[in-house]
Amino acid sequence: MSDAIVLASGSPFRRKMLADAGLSFEQDKPEIDERAVEKAVEGAGLTPEDLASILAEAKALDVAQRHPGKLVIGTDQTLSLEEDVLHKPKDMEEARRRLLLLSGKTHQLNSAVVLVRDGEVLWRHVGIARLTMRHLDPGFIGRHLSSVGDKALSSVGAYQVEG
């Protein structure tokens, strides 16, 4: 059934990943405020991995309400540097500062996926990738951001591994 799976995401990268896997699916962007979800669980002692899972679940549950009976795939990725969770940069200056912050350090990408049908969580998983970024000099960062443009604002690290 081509319409039995729904990807709860607006991400072109996630769309391509499922399409490349040969899956037939539809895509529906969740209508949640991620920062509000984070605020609701603030102070609960959650790890960055837990937060990624909670956000993926919130997205899947939101979209599942509009698609009864269908399997909904919710995803989210957090970037953590030690215990700090970083968000997508708001502008190019913040992207520049983000890359300077990550330069020469190891950070963690916490990728969560949650499967939901009719409001019930059927499965969840968080994969963790630890990345050590080489030292980046400010000139390199400027050239990189100039080259990729606003794409740098579409990911939490201001870079795209898949790019």
mmCIF file with all atom_site columns, C-alpha atoms in Angstrom:
data_model
loop_
_atom_site.group_PDB
_atom_site.id
_atom_site.type_symbol
_atom_site.label_atom_id
_atom_site.label_alt_id
_atom_site.label_comp_id
_atom_site.label_asym_id
_atom_site.label_entity_id
_atom_site.label_seq_id
_atom_site.pdbx_PDB_ins_code
_atom_site.Cartn_x
_atom_site.Cartn_y
_atom_site.Cartn_z
_atom_site.occupancy
_atom_site.B_iso_or_equiv
_atom_site.pdbx_formal_charge
_atom_site.auth_seq_id
_atom_site.auth_comp_id
_atom_site.auth_asym_id
_atom_site.auth_atom_id
_atom_site.pdbx_PDB_model_num
ATOM 1   C CA . MET A 1 1   ? 0.000  0.000  0.000  1.00 0.00 ? 1   MET A CA 1
ATOM 2   C CA . SER A 1 2   ? 1.595  3.231  -1.085 1.00 0.00 ? 2   SER A CA 1
ATOM 3   C CA . ASP A 1 3   ? -0.272 5.327  1.460  1.00 0.00 ? 3   ASP A CA 1
ATOM 4   C CA . ALA A 1 4   ? 0.107  3.081  4.528  1.00 0.00 ? 4   ALA A CA 1
ATOM 5   C CA . ILE A 1 5   ? 3.251  4.896  5.742  1.00 0.00 ? 5   ILE A CA 1
ATOM 6   C CA . VAL A 1 6   ? 3.518  8.575  6.605  1.00 0.00 ? 6   VAL A CA 1
ATOM 7   C CA . LEU A 1 7   ? 6.775  10.390 7.235  1.00 0.00 ? 7   LEU A CA 1
ATOM 8   C CA . ALA A 1 8   ? 6.167  13.016 9.913  1.00 0.00 ? 8   ALA A CA 1
ATOM 9   C CA . SER A 1 9   ? 8.782  15.437 8.635  1.00 0.00 ? 9   SER A CA 1
ATOM 10  C CA . GLY A 1 10  ? 9.317  18.240 6.176  1.00 0.00 ? 10  GLY A CA 1
ATOM 11  C CA . SER A 1 11  ? 12.965 17.261 5.711  1.00 0.00 ? 11  SER A CA 1
ATOM 12  C CA . PRO A 1 12  ? 14.096 16.626 2.143  1.00 0.00 ? 12  PRO A CA 1
ATOM 13  C CA . PHE A 1 13  ? 16.986 14.537 3.534  1.00 0.00 ? 13  PHE A CA 1
ATOM 14  C CA . ARG A 1 14  ? 14.641 12.202 5.404  1.00 0.00 ? 14  ARG A CA 1
ATOM 15  C CA . ARG A 1 15  ? 12.348 12.010 2.380  1.00 0.00 ? 15  ARG A CA 1
ATOM 16  C CA . LYS A 1 16  ? 15.270 10.982 0.176  1.00 0.00 ? 16  LYS A CA 1
ATOM 17  C CA . MET A 1 17  ? 16.455 8.389  2.706  1.00 0.00 ? 17  MET A CA 1
ATOM 18  C CA . LEU A 1 18  ? 13.086 6.594  2.692  1.00 0.00 ? 18  LEU A CA 1
ATOM 19  C CA . ALA A 1 19  ? 12.697 6.906  -1.068 1.00 0.00 ? 19  ALA A CA 1
ATOM 20  C CA . ASP A 1 20  ? 16.208 5.510  -1.593 1.00 0.00 ? 20  ASP A CA 1
ATOM 21  C CA . ALA A 1 21  ? 15.223 2.569  0.636  1.00 0.00 ? 21  ALA A CA 1
ATOM 22  C CA . GLY A 1 22  ? 12.438 1.816  -1.857 1.00 0.00 ? 22  GLY A CA 1
ATOM 23  C CA . LEU A 1 23  ? 9.570  2.684  0.466  1.00 0.00 ? 23  LEU A CA 1
ATOM 24  C CA . SER A 1 24  ? 6.303  4.144  -0.741 1.00 0.00 ? 24  SER A CA 1
ATOM 25  C CA . PHE A 1 25  ? 5.055  6.780  1.659  1.00 0.00 ? 25  PHE A CA 1
ATOM 26  C CA . GLU A 1 26  ? 3.458  10.154 1.998  1.00 0.00 ? 26  GLU A CA 1
ATOM 27  C CA . GLN A 1 27  ? 4.970  13.072 3.855  1.00 0.00 ? 27  GLN A CA 1
ATOM 28  C CA . ASP A 1 28  ? 3.205  15.352 6.319  1.00 0.00 ? 28  ASP A CA 1
ATOM 29  C CA . LYS A 1 29  ? 5.040  18.047 8.240  1.00 0.00 ? 29  LYS A CA 1
ATOM 30  C CA . PRO A 1 30  ? 4.297  18.063 11.980 1.00 0.00 ? 30  PRO A CA 1
ATOM 31  C CA . GLU A 1 31  ? 2.700  21.167 13.447 1.00 0.00 ? 31  GLU A CA 1
ATOM 32  C CA . ILE A 1 32  ? 4.432  21.287 16.829 1.00 0.00 ? 32  ILE A CA 1
ATOM 33  C CA . ASP A 1 33  ? 6.532  23.900 18.565 1.00 0.00 ? 33  ASP A CA 1
ATOM 34  C CA . GLU A 1 34  ? 9.722  22.006 19.381 1.00 0.00 ? 34  GLU A CA 1
ATOM 35  C CA . ARG A 1 35  ? 10.933 24.625 21.842 1.00 0.00 ? 35  ARG A CA 1
ATOM 36  C CA . ALA A 1 36  ? 7.606  24.409 23.719 1.00 0.00 ? 36  ALA A CA 1
ATOM 37  C CA . VAL A 1 37  ? 7.991  20.622 23.953 1.00 0.00 ? 37  VAL A CA 1
ATOM 38  C CA . GLU A 1 38  ? 11.523 21.097 25.284 1.00 0.00 ? 38  GLU A CA 1
ATOM 39  C CA . LYS A 1 39  ? 10.330 23.691 27.812 1.00 0.00 ? 39  LYS A CA 1
ATOM 40  C CA . ALA A 1 40  ? 7.642  21.272 29.068 1.00 0.00 ? 40  ALA A CA 1
ATOM 41  C CA . VAL A 1 41  ? 10.292 18.684 29.993 1.00 0.00 ? 41  VAL A CA 1
ATOM 42  C CA . GLU A 1 42  ? 12.950 21.145 31.156 1.00 0.00 ? 42  GLU A CA 1
ATOM 43  C CA . GLY A 1 43  ? 14.443 20.241 34.517 1.00 0.00 ? 43  GLY A CA 1
ATOM 44  C CA . ALA A 1 44  ? 13.355 16.602 34.271 1.00 0.00 ? 44  ALA A CA 1
ATOM 45  C CA . GLY A 1 45  ? 16.944 15.373 34.108 1.00 0.00 ? 45  GLY A CA 1
ATOM 46  C CA . LEU A 1 46  ? 16.630 14.141 30.538 1.00 0.00 ? 46  LEU A CA 1
ATOM 47  C CA . THR A 1 47  ? 19.644 13.350 28.400 1.00 0.00 ? 47  THR A CA 1
ATOM 48  C CA . PRO A 1 48  ? 20.020 14.821 24.892 1.00 0.00 ? 48  PRO A CA 1
ATOM 49  C CA . GLU A 1 49  ? 19.155 11.330 23.608 1.00 0.00 ? 49  GLU A CA 1
ATOM 50  C CA . ASP A 1 50  ? 15.915 11.350 25.636 1.00 0.00 ? 50  ASP A CA 1
ATOM 51  C CA . LEU A 1 51  ? 15.054 14.755 24.224 1.00 0.00 ? 51  LEU A CA 1
ATOM 52  C CA . ALA A 1 52  ? 15.525 13.554 20.636 1.00 0.00 ? 52  ALA A CA 1
ATOM 53  C CA . SER A 1 53  ? 13.185 10.636 21.348 1.00 0.00 ? 53  SER A CA 1
ATOM 54  C CA . ILE A 1 54  ? 10.545 12.857 22.972 1.00 0.00 ? 54  ILE A CA 1
ATOM 55  C CA . LEU A 1 55  ? 10.608 15.271 20.014 1.00 0.00 ? 55  LEU A CA 1
ATOM 56  C CA . ALA A 1 56  ? 10.370 12.412 17.496 1.00 0.00 ? 56  ALA A CA 1
ATOM 57  C CA . GLU A 1 57  ? 7.396  11.001 19.412 1.00 0.00 ? 57  GLU A CA 1
ATOM 58  C CA . ALA A 1 58  ? 5.649  14.384 19.578 1.00 0.00 ? 58  ALA A CA 1
ATOM 59  C CA . LYS A 1 59  ? 6.013  14.782 15.809 1.00 0.00 ? 59  LYS A CA 1
ATOM 60  C CA . ALA A 1 60  ? 4.732  11.275 15.099 1.00 0.00 ? 60  ALA A CA 1
ATOM 61  C CA . LEU A 1 61  ? 1.748  11.663 17.441 1.00 0.00 ? 61  LEU A CA 1
ATOM 62  C CA . ASP A 1 62  ? 0.833  15.023 15.910 1.00 0.00 ? 62  ASP A CA 1
ATOM 63  C CA . VAL A 1 63  ? 0.828  13.658 12.373 1.00 0.00 ? 63  VAL A CA 1
ATOM 64  C CA . ALA A 1 64  ? -0.859 10.372 13.388 1.00 0.00 ? 64  ALA A CA 1
ATOM 65  C CA . GLN A 1 65  ? -3.946 12.354 14.439 1.00 0.00 ? 65  GLN A CA 1
ATOM 66  C CA . ARG A 1 66  ? -4.423 13.324 10.788 1.00 0.00 ? 66  ARG A CA 1
ATOM 67  C CA . HIS A 1 67  ? -3.746 9.815  9.425  1.00 0.00 ? 67  HIS A CA 1
ATOM 68  C CA . PRO A 1 68  ? -5.827 7.207  11.293 1.00 0.00 ? 68  PRO A CA 1
ATOM 69  C CA . GLY A 1 69  ? -4.743 3.613  10.757 1.00 0.00 ? 69  GLY A CA 1
ATOM 70  C CA . LYS A 1 70  ? -1.458 4.537  9.118  1.00 0.00 ? 70  LYS A CA 1
ATOM 71  C CA . LEU A 1 71  ? 2.045  3.857  10.346 1.00 0.00 ? 71  LEU A CA 1
ATOM 72  C CA . VAL A 1 72  ? 3.677  7.207  11.107 1.00 0.00 ? 72  VAL A CA 1
ATOM 73  C CA . ILE A 1 73  ? 7.440  7.642  11.294 1.00 0.00 ? 73  ILE A CA 1
ATOM 74  C CA . GLY A 1 74  ? 8.538  10.496 13.536 1.00 0.00 ? 74  GLY A CA 1
ATOM 75  C CA . THR A 1 75  ? 12.164 11.567 13.677 1.00 0.00 ? 75  THR A CA 1
ATOM 76  C CA . ASP A 1 76  ? 14.342 14.133 15.340 1.00 0.00 ? 76  ASP A CA 1
ATOM 77  C CA . GLN A 1 77  ? 18.011 14.780 15.828 1.00 0.00 ? 77  GLN A CA 1
ATOM 78  C CA . THR A 1 78  ? 19.673 16.688 18.615 1.00 0.00 ? 78  THR A CA 1
ATOM 79  C CA . LEU A 1 79  ? 23.264 17.822 18.671 1.00 0.00 ? 79  LEU A CA 1
ATOM 80  C CA . SER A 1 80  ? 24.911 17.781 22.059 1.00 0.00 ? 80  SER A CA 1
ATOM 81  C CA . LEU A 1 81  ? 28.236 19.131 23.121 1.00 0.00 ? 81  LEU A CA 1
ATOM 82  C CA . GLU A 1 82  ? 28.780 17.509 26.486 1.00 0.00 ? 82  GLU A CA 1
ATOM 83  C CA . GLU A 1 83  ? 25.336 17.929 28.107 1.00 0.00 ? 83  GLU A CA 1
ATOM 84  C CA . ASP A 1 84  ? 24.361 21.095 26.202 1.00 0.00 ? 84  ASP A CA 1
ATOM 85  C CA . VAL A 1 85  ? 21.796 20.667 23.433 1.00 0.00 ? 85  VAL A CA 1
ATOM 86  C CA . LEU A 1 86  ? 22.335 23.012 20.501 1.00 0.00 ? 86  LEU A CA 1
ATOM 87  C CA . HIS A 1 87  ? 19.614 24.143 18.092 1.00 0.00 ? 87  HIS A CA 1
ATOM 88  C CA . LYS A 1 88  ? 19.614 25.230 14.477 1.00 0.00 ? 88  LYS A CA 1
ATOM 89  C CA . PRO A 1 89  ? 21.410 28.543 14.045 1.00 0.00 ? 89  PRO A CA 1
ATOM 90  C CA . LYS A 1 90  ? 19.077 31.486 13.460 1.00 0.00 ? 90  LYS A CA 1
ATOM 91  C CA . ASP A 1 91  ? 21.403 33.347 11.110 1.00 0.00 ? 91  ASP A CA 1
ATOM 92  C CA . MET A 1 92  ? 24.810 33.117 9.455  1.00 0.00 ? 92  MET A CA 1
ATOM 93  C CA . GLU A 1 93  ? 26.575 34.788 12.378 1.00 0.00 ? 93  GLU A CA 1
ATOM 94  C CA . GLU A 1 94  ? 25.207 32.148 14.739 1.00 0.00 ? 94  GLU A CA 1
ATOM 95  C CA . ALA A 1 95  ? 26.247 29.452 12.223 1.00 0.00 ? 95  ALA A CA 1
ATOM 96  C CA . ARG A 1 96  ? 29.772 30.896 12.233 1.00 0.00 ? 96  ARG A CA 1
ATOM 97  C CA . ARG A 1 97  ? 29.864 30.859 16.045 1.00 0.00 ? 97  ARG A CA 1
ATOM 98  C CA . ARG A 1 98  ? 28.487 27.287 16.075 1.00 0.00 ? 98  ARG A CA 1
ATOM 99  C CA . LEU A 1 99  ? 31.271 26.009 13.833 1.00 0.00 ? 99  LEU A CA 1
ATOM 100 C CA . LEU A 1 100 ? 33.869 27.821 15.933 1.00 0.00 ? 100 LEU A CA 1
ATOM 101 C CA . LEU A 1 101 ? 32.372 26.212 19.053 1.00 0.00 ? 101 LEU A CA 1
ATOM 102 C CA . LEU A 1 102 ? 32.520 22.716 17.519 1.00 0.00 ? 102 LEU A CA 1
ATOM 103 C CA . SER A 1 103 ? 35.999 23.209 16.033 1.00 0.00 ? 103 SER A CA 1
ATOM 104 C CA . GLY A 1 104 ? 38.488 20.723 17.476 1.00 0.00 ? 104 GLY A CA 1
ATOM 105 C CA . LYS A 1 105 ? 35.889 19.098 19.739 1.00 0.00 ? 105 LYS A CA 1
ATOM 106 C CA . THR A 1 106 ? 33.850 15.907 19.813 1.00 0.00 ? 106 THR A CA 1
ATOM 107 C CA . HIS A 1 107 ? 30.092 16.345 19.714 1.00 0.00 ? 107 HIS A CA 1
ATOM 108 C CA . GLN A 1 108 ? 27.227 13.907 19.548 1.00 0.00 ? 108 GLN A CA 1
ATOM 109 C CA . LEU A 1 109 ? 24.371 13.579 17.064 1.00 0.00 ? 109 LEU A CA 1
ATOM 110 C CA . ASN A 1 110 ? 21.410 11.823 18.667 1.00 0.00 ? 110 ASN A CA 1
ATOM 111 C CA . SER A 1 111 ? 19.071 10.549 15.938 1.00 0.00 ? 111 SER A CA 1
ATOM 112 C CA . ALA A 1 112 ? 15.698 9.303  17.129 1.00 0.00 ? 112 ALA A CA 1
ATOM 113 C CA . VAL A 1 113 ? 12.972 7.481  15.259 1.00 0.00 ? 113 VAL A CA 1
ATOM 114 C CA . VAL A 1 114 ? 9.560  6.592  16.671 1.00 0.00 ? 114 VAL A CA 1
ATOM 115 C CA . LEU A 1 115 ? 6.832  4.545  14.967 1.00 0.00 ? 115 LEU A CA 1
ATOM 116 C CA . VAL A 1 116 ? 3.237  5.347  15.894 1.00 0.00 ? 116 VAL A CA 1
ATOM 117 C CA . ARG A 1 117 ? -0.155 4.087  14.770 1.00 0.00 ? 117 ARG A CA 1
ATOM 118 C CA . ASP A 1 118 ? -3.409 5.541  16.059 1.00 0.00 ? 118 ASP A CA 1
ATOM 119 C CA . GLY A 1 119 ? -1.734 7.296  18.975 1.00 0.00 ? 119 GLY A CA 1
ATOM 120 C CA . GLU A 1 120 ? 0.156  4.216  20.171 1.00 0.00 ? 120 GLU A CA 1
ATOM 121 C CA . VAL A 1 121 ? 3.958  4.128  20.162 1.00 0.00 ? 121 VAL A CA 1
ATOM 122 C CA . LEU A 1 122 ? 4.963  0.835  18.544 1.00 0.00 ? 122 LEU A CA 1
ATOM 123 C CA . TRP A 1 123 ? 8.750  1.202  18.474 1.00 0.00 ? 123 TRP A CA 1
ATOM 124 C CA . ARG A 1 124 ? 11.493 3.703  19.199 1.00 0.00 ? 124 ARG A CA 1
ATOM 125 C CA . HIS A 1 125 ? 15.239 3.888  18.751 1.00 0.00 ? 125 HIS A CA 1
ATOM 126 C CA . VAL A 1 126 ? 17.988 6.456  19.254 1.00 0.00 ? 126 VAL A CA 1
ATOM 127 C CA . GLY A 1 127 ? 21.224 6.083  17.328 1.00 0.00 ? 127 GLY A CA 1
ATOM 128 C CA . ILE A 1 128 ? 24.245 8.013  18.529 1.00 0.00 ? 128 ILE A CA 1
ATOM 129 C CA . ALA A 1 129 ? 27.097 9.221  16.362 1.00 0.00 ? 129 ALA A CA 1
ATOM 130 C CA . ARG A 1 130 ? 30.097 10.898 17.927 1.00 0.00 ? 130 ARG A CA 1
ATOM 131 C CA . LEU A 1 131 ? 31.905 13.239 15.582 1.00 0.00 ? 131 LEU A CA 1
ATOM 132 C CA . THR A 1 132 ? 35.222 14.901 16.199 1.00 0.00 ? 132 THR A CA 1
ATOM 133 C CA . MET A 1 133 ? 35.595 17.993 14.106 1.00 0.00 ? 133 MET A CA 1
ATOM 134 C CA . ARG A 1 134 ? 39.060 18.956 13.046 1.00 0.00 ? 134 ARG A CA 1
ATOM 135 C CA . HIS A 1 135 ? 40.303 22.403 13.983 1.00 0.00 ? 135 HIS A CA 1
ATOM 136 C CA . LEU A 1 136 ? 38.655 24.942 11.672 1.00 0.00 ? 136 LEU A CA 1
ATOM 137 C CA . ASP A 1 137 ? 40.271 28.296 11.133 1.00 0.00 ? 137 ASP A CA 1
ATOM 138 C CA . PRO A 1 138 ? 37.945 31.312 10.818 1.00 0.00 ? 138 PRO A CA 1
ATOM 139 C CA . GLY A 1 139 ? 38.842 31.803 7.146  1.00 0.00 ? 139 GLY A CA 1
ATOM 140 C CA . PHE A 1 140 ? 37.785 28.249 6.303  1.00 0.00 ? 140 PHE A CA 1
ATOM 141 C CA . ILE A 1 141 ? 34.518 28.702 8.183  1.00 0.00 ? 141 ILE A CA 1
ATOM 142 C CA . GLY A 1 142 ? 33.782 31.914 6.278  1.00 0.00 ? 142 GLY A CA 1
ATOM 143 C CA . ARG A 1 143 ? 34.455 30.243 2.919  1.00 0.00 ? 143 ARG A CA 1
ATOM 144 C CA . HIS A 1 144 ? 32.348 27.223 3.895  1.00 0.00 ? 144 HIS A CA 1
ATOM 145 C CA . LEU A 1 145 ? 29.372 29.350 4.930  1.00 0.00 ? 145 LEU A CA 1
ATOM 146 C CA . SER A 1 146 ? 29.688 31.461 1.801  1.00 0.00 ? 146 SER A CA 1
ATOM 147 C CA . SER A 1 147 ? 29.689 28.304 -0.295 1.00 0.00 ? 147 SER A CA 1
ATOM 148 C CA . VAL A 1 148 ? 26.696 26.555 1.343  1.00 0.00 ? 148 VAL A CA 1
ATOM 149 C CA . GLY A 1 149 ? 24.653 29.685 2.080  1.00 0.00 ? 149 GLY A CA 1
ATOM 150 C CA . ASP A 1 150 ? 21.374 29.250 3.929  1.00 0.00 ? 150 ASP A CA 1
ATOM 151 C CA . LYS A 1 151 ? 21.740 25.449 3.934  1.00 0.00 ? 151 LYS A CA 1
ATOM 152 C CA . ALA A 1 152 ? 23.933 26.022 6.998  1.00 0.00 ? 152 ALA A CA 1
ATOM 153 C CA . LEU A 1 153 ? 20.811 27.185 8.842  1.00 0.00 ? 153 LEU A CA 1
ATOM 154 C CA . SER A 1 154 ? 18.925 23.955 8.172  1.00 0.00 ? 154 SER A CA 1
ATOM 155 C CA . SER A 1 155 ? 20.946 21.779 10.544 1.00 0.00 ? 155 SER A CA 1
ATOM 156 C CA . VAL A 1 156 ? 21.919 22.048 14.184 1.00 0.00 ? 156 VAL A CA 1
ATOM 157 C CA . GLY A 1 157 ? 25.646 21.885 13.489 1.00 0.00 ? 157 GLY A CA 1
ATOM 158 C CA . ALA A 1 158 ? 25.632 24.340 10.551 1.00 0.00 ? 158 ALA A CA 1
ATOM 159 C CA . TYR A 1 159 ? 26.965 21.474 8.403  1.00 0.00 ? 159 TYR A CA 1
ATOM 160 C CA . GLN A 1 160 ? 25.425 18.561 6.494  1.00 0.00 ? 160 GLN A CA 1
ATOM 161 C CA . VAL A 1 161 ? 27.184 15.207 6.683  1.00 0.00 ? 161 VAL A CA 1
ATOM 162 C CA . GLU A 1 162 ? 24.860 14.010 3.922  1.00 0.00 ? 162 GLU A CA 1
ATOM 163 C CA . GLY A 1 163 ? 25.739 16.997 1.701  1.00 0.00 ? 163 GLY A CA 1
#
